[in-house]
PDB file of C-alpha atoms in Angstrom:
ATOM      1  CA  MET A   1     -13.522  -8.407  16.763  1.00 81.00           C
ATOM      2  CA  SER A   2     -11.339  -6.844  19.439  1.00 84.00           C
ATOM      3  CA  MET A   3     -11.371  -3.485  17.631  1.00 87.00           C
ATOM      4  CA  LEU A   4     -15.122  -3.449  17.018  1.00 90.00           C
ATOM      5  CA  GLY A   5     -17.040  -1.077  19.257  1.00 93.00           C
ATOM      6  CA  LYS A   6     -20.662  -1.492  20.287  1.00 95.00           C
ATOM      7  CA  THR A   7     -21.794   1.522  18.268  1.00 95.00           C
ATOM      8  CA  PHE A   8     -19.932   0.322  15.179  1.00 95.00           C
ATOM      9  CA  LEU A   9     -21.462  -3.150  15.504  1.00 95.00           C
ATOM     10  CA  ALA A  10     -24.962  -1.655  15.738  1.00 95.00           C
ATOM     11  CA  ARG A  11     -24.413   0.486  12.642  1.00 95.00           C
ATOM     12  CA  LEU A  12     -22.904  -2.445  10.761  1.00 95.00           C
ATOM     13  CA  SER A  13     -25.928  -4.595  11.563  1.00 95.00           C
ATOM     14  CA  HIS A  14     -28.291  -1.816  10.459  1.00 93.00           C
ATOM     15  CA  ASN A  15     -26.477  -1.242   7.151  1.00 93.00           C
ATOM     16  CA  ILE A  16     -26.416  -4.951   6.327  1.00 93.00           C
ATOM     17  CA  ALA A  17     -30.129  -5.163   7.092  1.00 91.00           C
ATOM     18  CA  ILE A  18     -30.769  -2.318   4.631  1.00 90.00           C
ATOM     19  CA  ALA A  19     -28.644  -4.051   1.990  1.00 90.00           C
ATOM     20  CA  LYS A  20     -30.729  -7.227   2.378  1.00 89.00           C
ATOM     21  CA  MET A  21     -34.035  -5.387   1.924  1.00 88.00           C
ATOM     22  CA  THR A  22     -36.343  -6.325  -0.911  1.00 84.00           C
ATOM     23  CA  GLU A  23     -37.703  -3.612  -3.165  1.00 83.00           C
ATOM     24  CA  GLY A  24     -40.502  -1.767  -1.427  1.00 81.00           C
ATOM     25  CA  GLY A  25     -39.893  -3.593   1.842  1.00 80.00           C
ATOM     26  CA  ILE A  26     -38.576  -2.502   5.215  1.00 81.00           C
ATOM     27  CA  PRO A  27     -35.365  -3.537   6.996  1.00 76.00           C
ATOM     28  CA  SER A  28     -35.552  -6.833   8.852  1.00 82.00           C
ATOM     29  CA  SER A  29     -35.843  -6.672  12.619  1.00 86.00           C
ATOM     30  CA  ASP A  30     -33.260  -9.459  12.865  1.00 91.00           C
ATOM     31  CA  SER A  31     -29.649  -8.493  13.495  1.00 94.00           C
ATOM     32  CA  PHE A  32     -27.602  -8.215  10.289  1.00 94.00           C
ATOM     33  CA  GLY A  33     -30.823  -8.614   8.296  1.00 91.00           C
ATOM     34  CA  GLY A  34     -30.977 -12.299   9.162  1.00 91.00           C
ATOM     35  CA  VAL A  35     -27.538 -13.011   7.683  1.00 92.00           C
ATOM     36  CA  SER A  36     -25.422 -15.572   9.534  1.00 93.00           C
ATOM     37  CA  VAL A  37     -22.324 -13.901  10.983  1.00 94.00           C
ATOM     38  CA  ILE A  38     -19.097 -15.379  12.356  1.00 93.00           C
ATOM     39  CA  MET A  39     -16.905 -13.078  14.453  1.00 91.00           C
ATOM     40  CA  CYS A  40     -13.193 -13.888  14.588  1.00 89.00           C
ATOM     41  CA  GLY A  41     -10.439 -12.618  16.847  1.00 82.00           C
ATOM     42  CA  ASN A  42      -9.760 -12.312  20.537  1.00 79.00           C
ATOM     43  CA  PHE A  43      -9.906  -9.635  23.196  1.00 79.00           C
ATOM     44  CA  HIS A  44      -6.189  -9.883  24.010  1.00 74.00           C
ATOM     45  CA  GLN A  45      -5.566  -7.549  21.080  1.00 76.00           C
ATOM     46  CA  PHE A  46      -6.009  -3.781  21.039  1.00 80.00           C
ATOM     47  CA  PRO A  47      -9.472  -2.405  21.919  1.00 85.00           C
ATOM     48  CA  PRO A  48     -11.327   0.053  19.659  1.00 88.00           C
ATOM     49  CA  VAL A  49      -9.502   3.349  19.155  1.00 85.00           C
ATOM     50  CA  ALA A  50     -10.829   6.924  19.324  1.00 85.00           C
ATOM     51  CA  VAL A  51     -13.946   5.829  21.214  1.00 89.00           C
ATOM     52  CA  GLY A  52     -15.111   5.843  24.816  1.00 89.00           C
ATOM     53  CA  ALA A  53     -13.850   3.401  27.419  1.00 89.00           C
ATOM     54  CA  SER A  54     -17.228   1.647  27.479  1.00 92.00           C
ATOM     55  CA  GLU A  55     -17.259   0.896  23.730  1.00 94.00           C
ATOM     56  CA  PRO A  56     -15.454  -2.503  23.730  1.00 93.00           C
ATOM     57  CA  LEU A  57     -17.910  -5.346  23.249  1.00 93.00           C
ATOM     58  CA  TYR A  58     -16.927  -7.057  26.485  1.00 92.00           C
ATOM     59  CA  VAL A  59     -17.883  -4.064  28.679  1.00 93.00           C
ATOM     60  CA  PRO A  60     -21.370  -4.606  30.196  1.00 93.00           C
ATOM     61  CA  GLY A  61     -24.013  -2.125  29.129  1.00 91.00           C
ATOM     62  CA  ASN A  62     -25.187   0.771  31.262  1.00 91.00           C
ATOM     63  CA  ALA A  63     -28.580   2.299  30.452  1.00 91.00           C
ATOM     64  CA  GLN A  64     -27.752   5.606  32.169  1.00 91.00           C
ATOM     65  CA  ARG A  65     -24.348   6.008  30.559  1.00 91.00           C
ATOM     66  CA  ASP A  66     -24.438   4.373  27.134  1.00 93.00           C
ATOM     67  CA  SER A  67     -26.057   5.770  24.011  1.00 94.00           C
ATOM     68  CA  THR A  68     -28.910   3.943  22.333  1.00 94.00           C
ATOM     69  CA  LEU A  69     -26.646   2.627  19.570  1.00 95.00           C
ATOM     70  CA  SER A  70     -24.116   1.420  22.119  1.00 95.00           C
ATOM     71  CA  GLN A  71     -26.820  -0.486  23.988  1.00 95.00           C
ATOM     72  CA  VAL A  72     -28.073  -2.008  20.736  1.00 95.00           C
ATOM     73  CA  GLY A  73     -24.527  -3.074  19.849  1.00 95.00           C
ATOM     74  CA  ARG A  74     -24.100  -4.786  23.204  1.00 95.00           C
ATOM     75  CA  ALA A  75     -27.427  -6.588  22.768  1.00 95.00           C
ATOM     76  CA  ILE A  76     -26.342  -7.802  19.320  1.00 96.00           C
ATOM     77  CA  TYR A  77     -23.044  -9.047  20.744  1.00 95.00           C
ATOM     78  CA  GLU A  78     -24.910 -11.027  23.411  1.00 95.00           C
ATOM     79  CA  GLU A  79     -26.768 -12.864  20.629  1.00 95.00           C
ATOM     80  CA  PHE A  80     -23.563 -14.747  19.820  1.00 94.00           C
ATOM     81  CA  GLN A  81     -23.969 -17.873  21.949  1.00 91.00           C
ATOM     82  CA  THR A  82     -21.672 -20.358  20.207  1.00 93.00           C
ATOM     83  CA  VAL A  83     -17.951 -19.933  20.902  1.00 91.00           C
ATOM     84  CA  VAL A  84     -15.260 -22.044  19.234  1.00 91.00           C
ATOM     85  CA  THR A  85     -11.791 -21.809  20.770  1.00 86.00           C
ATOM     86  CA  LEU A  86      -9.030 -22.335  18.201  1.00 83.00           C
ATOM     87  CA  LYS A  87      -6.054 -24.122  19.723  1.00 79.00           C
ATOM     88  CA  GLN A  88      -3.672 -24.466  16.776  1.00 78.00           C
ATOM     89  CA  GLN A  89      -1.154 -21.627  16.482  1.00 73.00           C
ATOM     90  CA  ILE A  90      -0.132 -21.013  12.872  1.00 78.00           C
ATOM     91  CA  ARG A  91       1.616 -17.642  12.885  1.00 79.00           C
ATOM     92  CA  VAL A  92       4.362 -18.388  15.442  1.00 83.00           C
ATOM     93  CA  THR A  93       6.564 -21.404  14.678  1.00 85.00           C
ATOM     94  CA  ASP A  94       9.252 -20.938  17.346  1.00 90.00           C
ATOM     95  CA  GLU A  95       8.354 -23.256  20.238  1.00 91.00           C
ATOM     96  CA  VAL A  96      10.147 -21.162  22.884  1.00 94.00           C
ATOM     97  CA  TRP A  97       8.400 -17.965  21.827  1.00 92.00           C
ATOM     98  CA  ARG A  98       5.072 -19.755  21.496  1.00 90.00           C
ATOM     99  CA  ASP A  99       5.406 -21.071  25.050  1.00 92.00           C
ATOM    100  CA  PHE A 100       6.134 -17.549  26.283  1.00 94.00           C
ATOM    101  CA  LEU A 101       3.098 -16.102  24.478  1.00 88.00           C
ATOM    102  CA  ARG A 102       0.874 -18.829  25.870  1.00 87.00           C
ATOM    103  CA  HIS A 103       1.955 -18.069  29.450  1.00 91.00           C
ATOM    104  CA  LEU A 104       1.754 -14.303  28.828  1.00 90.00           C
ATOM    105  CA  ARG A 105      -1.811 -14.666  27.596  1.00 81.00           C
ATOM    106  CA  MET A 106      -2.811 -16.359  30.847  1.00 84.00           C
ATOM    107  CA  GLY A 107      -0.770 -14.020  33.066  1.00 88.00           C
ATOM    108  CA  ARG A 108       1.544 -16.832  34.175  1.00 94.00           C
ATOM    109  CA  VAL A 109       4.964 -15.708  32.959  1.00 95.00           C
ATOM    110  CA  GLN A 110       7.758 -17.669  34.663  1.00 96.00           C
ATOM    111  CA  GLN A 111      11.314 -16.710  35.582  1.00 96.00           C
ATOM    112  CA  HIS A 112      12.805 -18.591  32.634  1.00 96.00           C
ATOM    113  CA  HIS A 113      10.589 -16.531  30.330  1.00 96.00           C
ATOM    114  CA  LEU A 114      12.036 -13.303  31.742  1.00 96.00           C
ATOM    115  CA  GLU A 115      15.564 -14.648  31.327  1.00 94.00           C
ATOM    116  CA  MET A 116      14.776 -15.488  27.707  1.00 95.00           C
ATOM    117  CA  LEU A 117      13.506 -11.954  27.095  1.00 94.00           C
ATOM    118  CA  ARG A 118      16.668 -10.435  28.578  1.00 93.00           C
ATOM    119  CA  THR A 119      18.741 -12.332  26.007  1.00 91.00           C
ATOM    120  CA  LEU A 120      16.908 -10.361  23.306  1.00 90.00           C
ATOM    121  CA  VAL A 121      17.842  -6.930  24.684  1.00 90.00           C
ATOM    122  CA  LEU A 122      20.637  -5.466  22.536  1.00 86.00           C
ATOM    123  CA  THR A 123      21.920  -3.274  25.368  1.00 88.00           C
ATOM    124  CA  ASN A 124      22.426  -6.297  27.614  1.00 90.00           C
ATOM    125  CA  PRO A 125      26.238  -6.485  28.068  1.00 90.00           C
ATOM    126  CA  SER A 126      26.137 -10.256  28.511  1.00 88.00           C
ATOM    127  CA  VAL A 127      24.468 -10.807  25.130  1.00 87.00           C
ATOM    128  CA  THR A 128      26.365 -11.016  21.849  1.00 87.00           C
ATOM    129  CA  PRO A 129      24.528  -8.740  19.396  1.00 85.00           C
ATOM    130  CA  PRO A 130      23.487 -10.309  16.082  1.00 86.00           C
ATOM    131  CA  ASP A 131      25.060  -9.364  12.771  1.00 88.00           C
ATOM    132  CA  PHE A 132      22.519  -7.022  11.221  1.00 83.00           C
ATOM    133  CA  THR A 133      24.334  -7.115   7.865  1.00 82.00           C
ATOM    134  CA  SER A 134      23.594 -10.799   7.245  1.00 85.00           C
ATOM    135  CA  PRO A 135      20.333 -12.766   6.935  1.00 84.00           C
ATOM    136  CA  PRO A 136      17.910 -13.076   8.548  1.00 83.00           C
ATOM    137  CA  TRP A 137      18.648  -9.868  10.461  1.00 84.00           C
ATOM    138  CA  ALA A 138      19.524  -7.898   7.329  1.00 79.00           C
ATOM    139  CA  HIS A 139      15.872  -8.059   6.250  1.00 75.00           C
ATOM    140  CA  ALA A 140      14.259  -7.810   9.672  1.00 80.00           C
ATOM    141  CA  CYS A 141      11.319  -5.442  10.102  1.00 80.00           C
ATOM    142  CA  LEU A 142      11.661  -2.610  12.585  1.00 83.00           C
ATOM    143  CA  VAL A 143       8.539  -1.779  14.565  1.00 84.00           C
ATOM    144  CA  THR A 144       7.906   1.500  16.350  1.00 86.00           C
ATOM    145  CA  PRO A 145       4.759   3.249  17.607  1.00 83.00           C
ATOM    146  CA  ARG A 146       6.287   6.651  16.852  1.00 86.00           C
ATOM    147  CA  HIS A 147       5.557   8.253  13.482  1.00 81.00           C
ATOM    148  CA  ALA A 148       8.685  10.463  13.534  1.00 85.00           C
ATOM    149  CA  VAL A 149      10.949   7.495  14.315  1.00 89.00           C
ATOM    150  CA  ARG A 150       9.470   5.516  11.436  1.00 86.00           C
ATOM    151  CA  GLN A 151      10.234   8.366   9.046  1.00 86.00           C
ATOM    152  CA  GLU A 152      13.838   8.587  10.255  1.00 90.00           C
ATOM    153  CA  TRP A 153      14.312   4.834   9.943  1.00 89.00           C
ATOM    154  CA  ASN A 154      12.893   4.775   6.419  1.00 88.00           C
ATOM    155  CA  HIS A 155      15.104   7.703   5.407  1.00 90.00           C
ATOM    156  CA  ALA A 156      18.216   5.986   6.780  1.00 90.00           C
ATOM    157  CA  ALA A 157      17.273   2.667   5.146  1.00 88.00           C
ATOM    158  CA  VAL A 158      17.002   4.244   1.679  1.00 90.00           C
ATOM    159  CA  TYR A 159      20.458   5.792   1.887  1.00 90.00           C
ATOM    160  CA  LYS A 160      21.927   2.616   3.354  1.00 88.00           C
ATOM    161  CA  GLN A 161      20.553   0.586   0.446  1.00 86.00           C
ATOM    162  CA  ALA A 162      21.903   3.114  -2.067  1.00 88.00           C
ATOM    163  CA  HIS A 163      25.325   2.782  -0.427  1.00 87.00           C
ATOM    164  CA  VAL A 164      25.248  -1.029  -0.471  1.00 83.00           C
ATOM    165  CA  THR A 165      24.005  -1.448  -4.062  1.00 80.00           C
ATOM    166  CA  PRO A 166      25.747   0.995  -4.907  1.00 82.00           C
ATOM    167  CA  GLY A 167      23.318   3.380  -6.513  1.00 86.00           C
ATOM    168  CA  VAL A 168      21.554   6.696  -6.210  1.00 90.00           C
ATOM    169  CA  VAL A 169      18.541   7.908  -4.290  1.00 92.00           C
ATOM    170  CA  PHE A 170      15.655   9.200  -6.419  1.00 90.00           C
ATOM    171  CA  GLU A 171      13.729  12.013  -4.757  1.00 89.00           C
ATOM    172  CA  CYS A 172      10.244  12.814  -6.005  1.00 85.00           C
ATOM    173  CA  THR A 173       8.399  15.930  -4.817  1.00 82.00           C
ATOM    174  CA  ALA A 174       4.621  16.140  -4.619  1.00 78.00           C
ATOM    175  CA  GLU A 175       2.779  18.427  -7.030  1.00 76.00           C
ATOM    176  CA  ASP A 176       0.293  20.598  -5.150  1.00 77.00           C
ATOM    177  CA  SER A 177      -2.549  22.163  -7.109  1.00 78.00           C
ATOM    178  CA  ILE A 178      -5.978  23.741  -6.724  1.00 80.00           C
ATOM    179  CA  ARG A 179      -8.596  22.735  -9.307  1.00 80.00           C
ATOM    180  CA  GLY A 180      -5.806  21.444 -11.507  1.00 77.00           C
ATOM    181  CA  GLN A 181      -3.817  24.689 -11.395  1.00 82.00           C
ATOM    182  CA  PRO A 182      -0.386  25.085  -9.755  1.00 82.00           C
ATOM    183  CA  LEU A 183      -0.319  26.910  -6.441  1.00 82.00           C
ATOM    184  CA  SER A 184       0.563  30.575  -6.322  1.00 86.00           C
ATOM    185  CA  LEU A 185       3.272  31.853  -3.991  1.00 88.00           C
ATOM    186  CA  VAL A 186       0.676  32.829  -1.364  1.00 88.00           C
ATOM    187  CA  GLU A 187      -1.055  29.463  -1.654  1.00 83.00           C
ATOM    188  CA  ARG A 188       2.244  27.584  -1.366  1.00 80.00           C
ATOM    189  CA  TYR A 189       3.045  29.527   1.799  1.00 84.00           C
ATOM    190  CA  ALA A 190      -0.386  28.793   3.269  1.00 82.00           C
ATOM    191  CA  PHE A 191      -0.021  25.105   2.454  1.00 75.00           C
ATOM    192  CA  ALA A 192       3.502  24.921   3.879  1.00 74.00           C
ATOM    193  CA  THR A 193       2.423  26.524   7.151  1.00 77.00           C
ATOM    194  CA  ARG A 194      -0.740  24.449   7.575  1.00 70.00           C
ATOM    195  CA  GLY A 195      -0.799  23.039  11.075  1.00 55.00           C
ATOM    196  CA  SER A 196       1.200  25.919  12.561  1.00 52.00           C
ATOM    197  CA  LYS A 197      -2.085  27.715  13.257  1.00 49.00           C
ATOM    198  CA  GLY A 198      -5.379  26.514  14.610  1.00 46.00           C
ATOM    199  CA  GLN A 199      -6.901  25.131  17.733  1.00 43.00           C
ATOM    200  CA  HIS A 200      -4.963  23.790  20.670  1.00 41.00           C
ATOM    201  CA  THR A 201      -6.568  21.312  22.996  1.00 38.00           C
ATOM    202  CA  GLY A 202      -5.148  20.032  26.245  1.00 40.00           C
ATOM    203  CA  GLY A 203      -1.818  21.695  25.639  1.00 40.00           C
ATOM    204  CA  GLY A 204      -1.259  19.559  22.528  1.00 39.00           C
ATOM    205  CA  ARG A 205      -1.262  20.796  18.958  1.00 39.00           C
ATOM    206  CA  LYS A 206      -4.248  19.292  17.247  1.00 40.00           C
ATOM    207  CA  SER A 207      -3.901  21.067  13.920  1.00 42.00           C
ATOM    208  CA  ASP A 208      -0.790  19.133  12.826  1.00 45.00           C
ATOM    209  CA  TYR A 209      -2.689  15.890  13.142  1.00 43.00           C
ATOM    210  CA  GLN A 210      -5.705  17.327  11.329  1.00 46.00           C
ATOM    211  CA  GLY A 211      -3.477  18.599   8.513  1.00 46.00           C
ATOM    212  CA  ARG A 212      -2.016  15.157   7.960  1.00 46.00           C
ATOM    213  CA  ARG A 213      -5.474  13.596   8.032  1.00 45.00           C
ATOM    214  CA  HIS A 214      -6.846  16.076   5.455  1.00 48.00           C
ATOM    215  CA  ASN A 215      -3.872  15.316   3.241  1.00 50.00           C
ATOM    216  CA  ASN A 216      -4.309  11.542   3.600  1.00 52.00           C
ATOM    217  CA  ASP A 217      -0.919  11.359   5.340  1.00 58.00           C
ATOM    218  CA  LEU A 218       0.842  11.799   1.996  1.00 68.00           C
ATOM    219  CA  PRO A 219       4.438  13.021   2.385  1.00 75.00           C
ATOM    220  CA  ASP A 220       5.759  16.083   0.599  1.00 78.00           C
ATOM    221  CA  THR A 221       8.617  14.020  -0.870  1.00 84.00           C
ATOM    222  CA  ILE A 222       9.387  10.336  -1.254  1.00 85.00           C
ATOM    223  CA  GLU A 223      12.768   8.682  -1.697  1.00 89.00           C
ATOM    224  CA  ILE A 224      13.404   5.407  -3.521  1.00 87.00           C
ATOM    225  CA  SER A 225      16.435   3.405  -4.580  1.00 88.00           C
ATOM    226  CA  LEU A 226      17.100   0.097  -6.272  1.00 85.00           C
ATOM    227  CA  GLY A 227      16.997  -2.849  -3.918  1.00 84.00           C
ATOM    228  CA  MET A 228      15.113  -1.028  -1.174  1.00 84.00           C
ATOM    229  CA  LEU A 229      12.570  -3.043   0.764  1.00 82.00           C
ATOM    230  CA  VAL A 230       9.014  -1.769   0.749  1.00 82.00           C
ATOM    231  CA  MET A 231       5.674  -2.608   2.318  1.00 80.00           C
ATOM    232  CA  VAL A 232       2.346  -2.118   0.566  1.00 78.00           C
ATOM    233  CA  THR A 233      -0.047   0.015   2.641  1.00 76.00           C
ATOM    234  CA  GLN A 234      -3.019  -0.066   0.269  1.00 73.00           C
ATOM    235  CA  ASN A 235      -4.830  -2.886  -1.513  1.00 68.00           C
ATOM    236  CA  VAL A 236      -3.307  -2.604  -5.000  1.00 64.00           C
ATOM    237  CA  GLU A 237      -4.431  -5.920  -6.499  1.00 64.00           C
ATOM    238  CA  THR A 238      -6.229  -8.094  -3.994  1.00 62.00           C
ATOM    239  CA  ASP A 239      -6.630 -10.929  -6.504  1.00 64.00           C
ATOM    240  CA  LEU A 240      -2.829 -11.178  -6.709  1.00 60.00           C
ATOM    241  CA  ASP A 241      -2.233 -10.840  -2.952  1.00 63.00           C
ATOM    242  CA  ILE A 242      -0.688  -7.392  -3.529  1.00 68.00           C
ATOM    243  CA  THR A 243      -2.499  -6.094  -0.488  1.00 72.00           C
ATOM    244  CA  ASN A 244      -1.969  -4.030   2.610  1.00 76.00           C
ATOM    245  CA  GLY A 245       0.962  -5.530   4.502  1.00 75.00           C
ATOM    246  CA  ALA A 246       2.607  -7.285   1.543  1.00 77.00           C
ATOM    247  CA  ARG A 247       6.379  -6.815   1.364  1.00 78.00           C
ATOM    248  CA  GLY A 248       8.880  -6.888  -1.462  1.00 79.00           C
ATOM    249  CA  ALA A 249      11.944  -5.292  -3.039  1.00 81.00           C
ATOM    250  CA  ILE A 250      12.309  -2.735  -5.841  1.00 83.00           C
ATOM    251  CA  VAL A 251      14.353  -4.377  -8.586  1.00 80.00           C
ATOM    252  CA  ASP A 252      14.008  -1.714 -11.296  1.00 82.00           C
ATOM    253  CA  ILE A 253      12.918   1.916 -11.698  1.00 83.00           C
ATOM    254  CA  VAL A 254      11.601   3.277 -15.008  1.00 84.00           C
ATOM    255  CA  LEU A 255      11.624   7.071 -15.246  1.00 84.00           C
ATOM    256  CA  HIS A 256       9.410   9.358 -17.310  1.00 84.00           C
ATOM    257  CA  ALA A 257      10.427   9.554 -20.968  1.00 85.00           C
ATOM    258  CA  ASP A 258      11.024  13.324 -20.691  1.00 87.00           C
ATOM    259  CA  GLU A 259      13.154  13.069 -17.573  1.00 86.00           C
ATOM    260  CA  PRO A 260      16.493  14.834 -18.285  1.00 88.00           C
ATOM    261  CA  PRO A 261      19.816  12.990 -17.930  1.00 88.00           C
ATOM    262  CA  MET A 262      20.623  12.170 -14.336  1.00 84.00           C
ATOM    263  CA  THR A 263      23.039  14.485 -12.556  1.00 85.00           C
ATOM    264  CA  PRO A 264      23.334  13.156  -9.002  1.00 87.00           C
ATOM    265  CA  ILE A 265      24.157  15.686  -6.302  1.00 87.00           C
ATOM    266  CA  ASP A 266      25.623  13.974  -3.246  1.00 87.00           C
ATOM    267  CA  GLY A 267      24.147  10.706  -4.471  1.00 88.00           C
ATOM    268  CA  VAL A 268      20.626  12.143  -4.887  1.00 91.00           C
ATOM    269  CA  VAL A 269      18.689  12.602  -8.142  1.00 89.00           C
ATOM    270  CA  ARG A 270      15.700  14.930  -7.882  1.00 88.00           C
ATOM    271  CA  LEU A 271      13.076  13.910 -10.418  1.00 87.00           C
ATOM    272  CA  ASN A 272      11.186  16.494 -12.448  1.00 85.00           C
ATOM    273  CA  TYR A 273       8.196  14.290 -13.290  1.00 80.00           C
ATOM    274  CA  LEU A 274       5.872  12.351 -11.023  1.00 73.00           C
ATOM    275  CA  ASP A 275       5.093   9.757 -13.683  1.00 68.00           C
ATOM    276  CA  TRP A 276       7.650   7.101 -12.889  1.00 65.00           C
ATOM    277  CA  THR A 277       7.237   3.366 -12.369  1.00 66.00           C
ATOM    278  CA  HIS A 278       8.993   0.990 -10.041  1.00 62.00           C
ATOM    279  CA  VAL A 279       9.264  -2.745 -10.577  1.00 62.00           C
ATOM    280  CA  LEU A 280       8.367  -4.411  -7.297  1.00 63.00           C
ATOM    281  CA  TYR A 281       9.184  -8.065  -6.708  1.00 63.00           C
ATOM    282  CA  PRO A 282       6.859  -9.171  -3.910  1.00 60.00           C
ATOM    283  CA  TRP A 283       7.793 -11.871  -1.434  1.00 59.00           C
ATOM    284  CA  ASN A 284       5.609 -14.908  -0.721  1.00 54.00           C
ATOM    285  CA  LEU A 285       3.660 -14.653  -3.956  1.00 47.00           C
ATOM    286  CA  SER A 286       0.712 -16.958  -4.500  1.00 46.00           C
ATOM    287  CA  ALA A 287       0.697 -19.203  -7.563  1.00 44.00           C
ATOM    288  CA  LYS A 288      -1.820 -16.882  -9.239  1.00 45.00           C
ATOM    289  CA  ALA A 289       0.354 -13.854  -8.528  1.00 43.00           C
ATOM    290  CA  ILE A 290       3.474 -15.573  -9.876  1.00 41.00           C
ATOM    291  CA  ALA A 291       1.638 -16.416 -13.099  1.00 44.00           C
ATOM    292  CA  SER A 292       0.532 -12.804 -13.467  1.00 46.00           C
ATOM    293  CA  VAL A 293       4.018 -11.461 -12.776  1.00 43.00           C
ATOM    294  CA  THR A 294       5.509 -13.668 -15.472  1.00 41.00           C
ATOM    295  CA  ARG A 295       3.037 -12.199 -17.972  1.00 43.00           C
ATOM    296  CA  ARG A 296       4.086  -8.644 -17.145  1.00 45.00           C
ATOM    297  CA  PRO A 297       7.265  -7.147 -18.599  1.00 46.00           C
ATOM    298  CA  LYS A 298       9.957  -7.868 -16.030  1.00 42.00           C
ATOM    299  CA  GLY A 299       7.293  -8.608 -13.430  1.00 43.00           C
ATOM    300  CA  ARG A 300       6.200  -5.001 -13.271  1.00 47.00           C
ATOM    301  CA  MET A 301       3.644  -4.197 -10.617  1.00 48.00           C
ATOM    302  CA  PRO A 302       1.175  -1.345 -11.226  1.00 45.00           C
ATOM    303  CA  ARG A 303       1.847   1.869  -9.320  1.00 50.00           C
ATOM    304  CA  ALA A 304      -0.981   4.347  -9.110  1.00 46.00           C
ATOM    305  CA  PRO A 305      -0.181   7.841  -7.795  1.00 46.00           C
ATOM    306  CA  SER A 306      -1.996   8.812  -4.614  1.00 50.00           C
ATOM    307  CA  ASN A 307      -3.939  12.008  -4.195  1.00 48.00           C
ATOM    308  CA  GLY A 308      -4.629  13.976  -1.060  1.00 47.00           C
ATOM    309  CA  VAL A 309      -7.304  16.623  -0.682  1.00 41.00           C
ATOM    310  CA  ASN A 310      -6.934  19.401   1.868  1.00 43.00           C
ATOM    311  CA  SER A 311     -10.273  21.168   2.135  1.00 36.00           C
ATOM    312  CA  GLN A 312     -10.452  24.494   3.930  1.00 34.00           C
TER     313      GLN A 312
END
């Protein structure tokens, strides 16, 4: 609930009320159409993004400043009178780290907590760095708020995995088209230079961001290799827990039947066809997912190509 804004909550309540309407009736005046609602989460997480500073639910309403929907959302939030505080921590199992998080939450970090944090800084000369080539560090997730850094890390990880396996890196280039037809030279140039023109606001270039959004953030090329670790960013099969955030490893790659014999150049094979399939072995499968995987040839997970639309 930390990322829900007042306006969003008001619209959500209105839409649910419409969905609960009877034929020929009118929406209920009760919030959420009279449906019982349980909100989960806490306000120590990130607030709503891309909205005003007064949009978080915990900010008191202001009749002169807030929109009508925002005021309605705040009123709906105030209808929640029963609060249950969960005290059992499931996600974090390390007692030292859990103790630190508990004190951090209350703003009561102690000196020994700071000393513990300093032991985790790799540039600390008094700390022996871990061996990143052996478990569990070999499979550790790297987290960064910077999009460009993430791309560089992913690129380096693919080539590192190809070197360790050893193997090759398969490079697949996106196929751009308009109404099903390949792009002309002029259209390819216009597409390649999208984002280099357009509006500038506040000294920052807004058009690059808009270009990525119109294209659904799909990259121009993707690189894969056997053994590489991947994370699912879309709900592929929710019934099998192959959902956003699931992680696994690519254990096989099946190329298009018409793909010519591989001729690696500097360890890279550039594919001619988009229609290829990778065999993903997910980690932490549920019993239902394991049963499904065993029924598929070699545990093959479905891979649907993604499409991006750039409307001008």
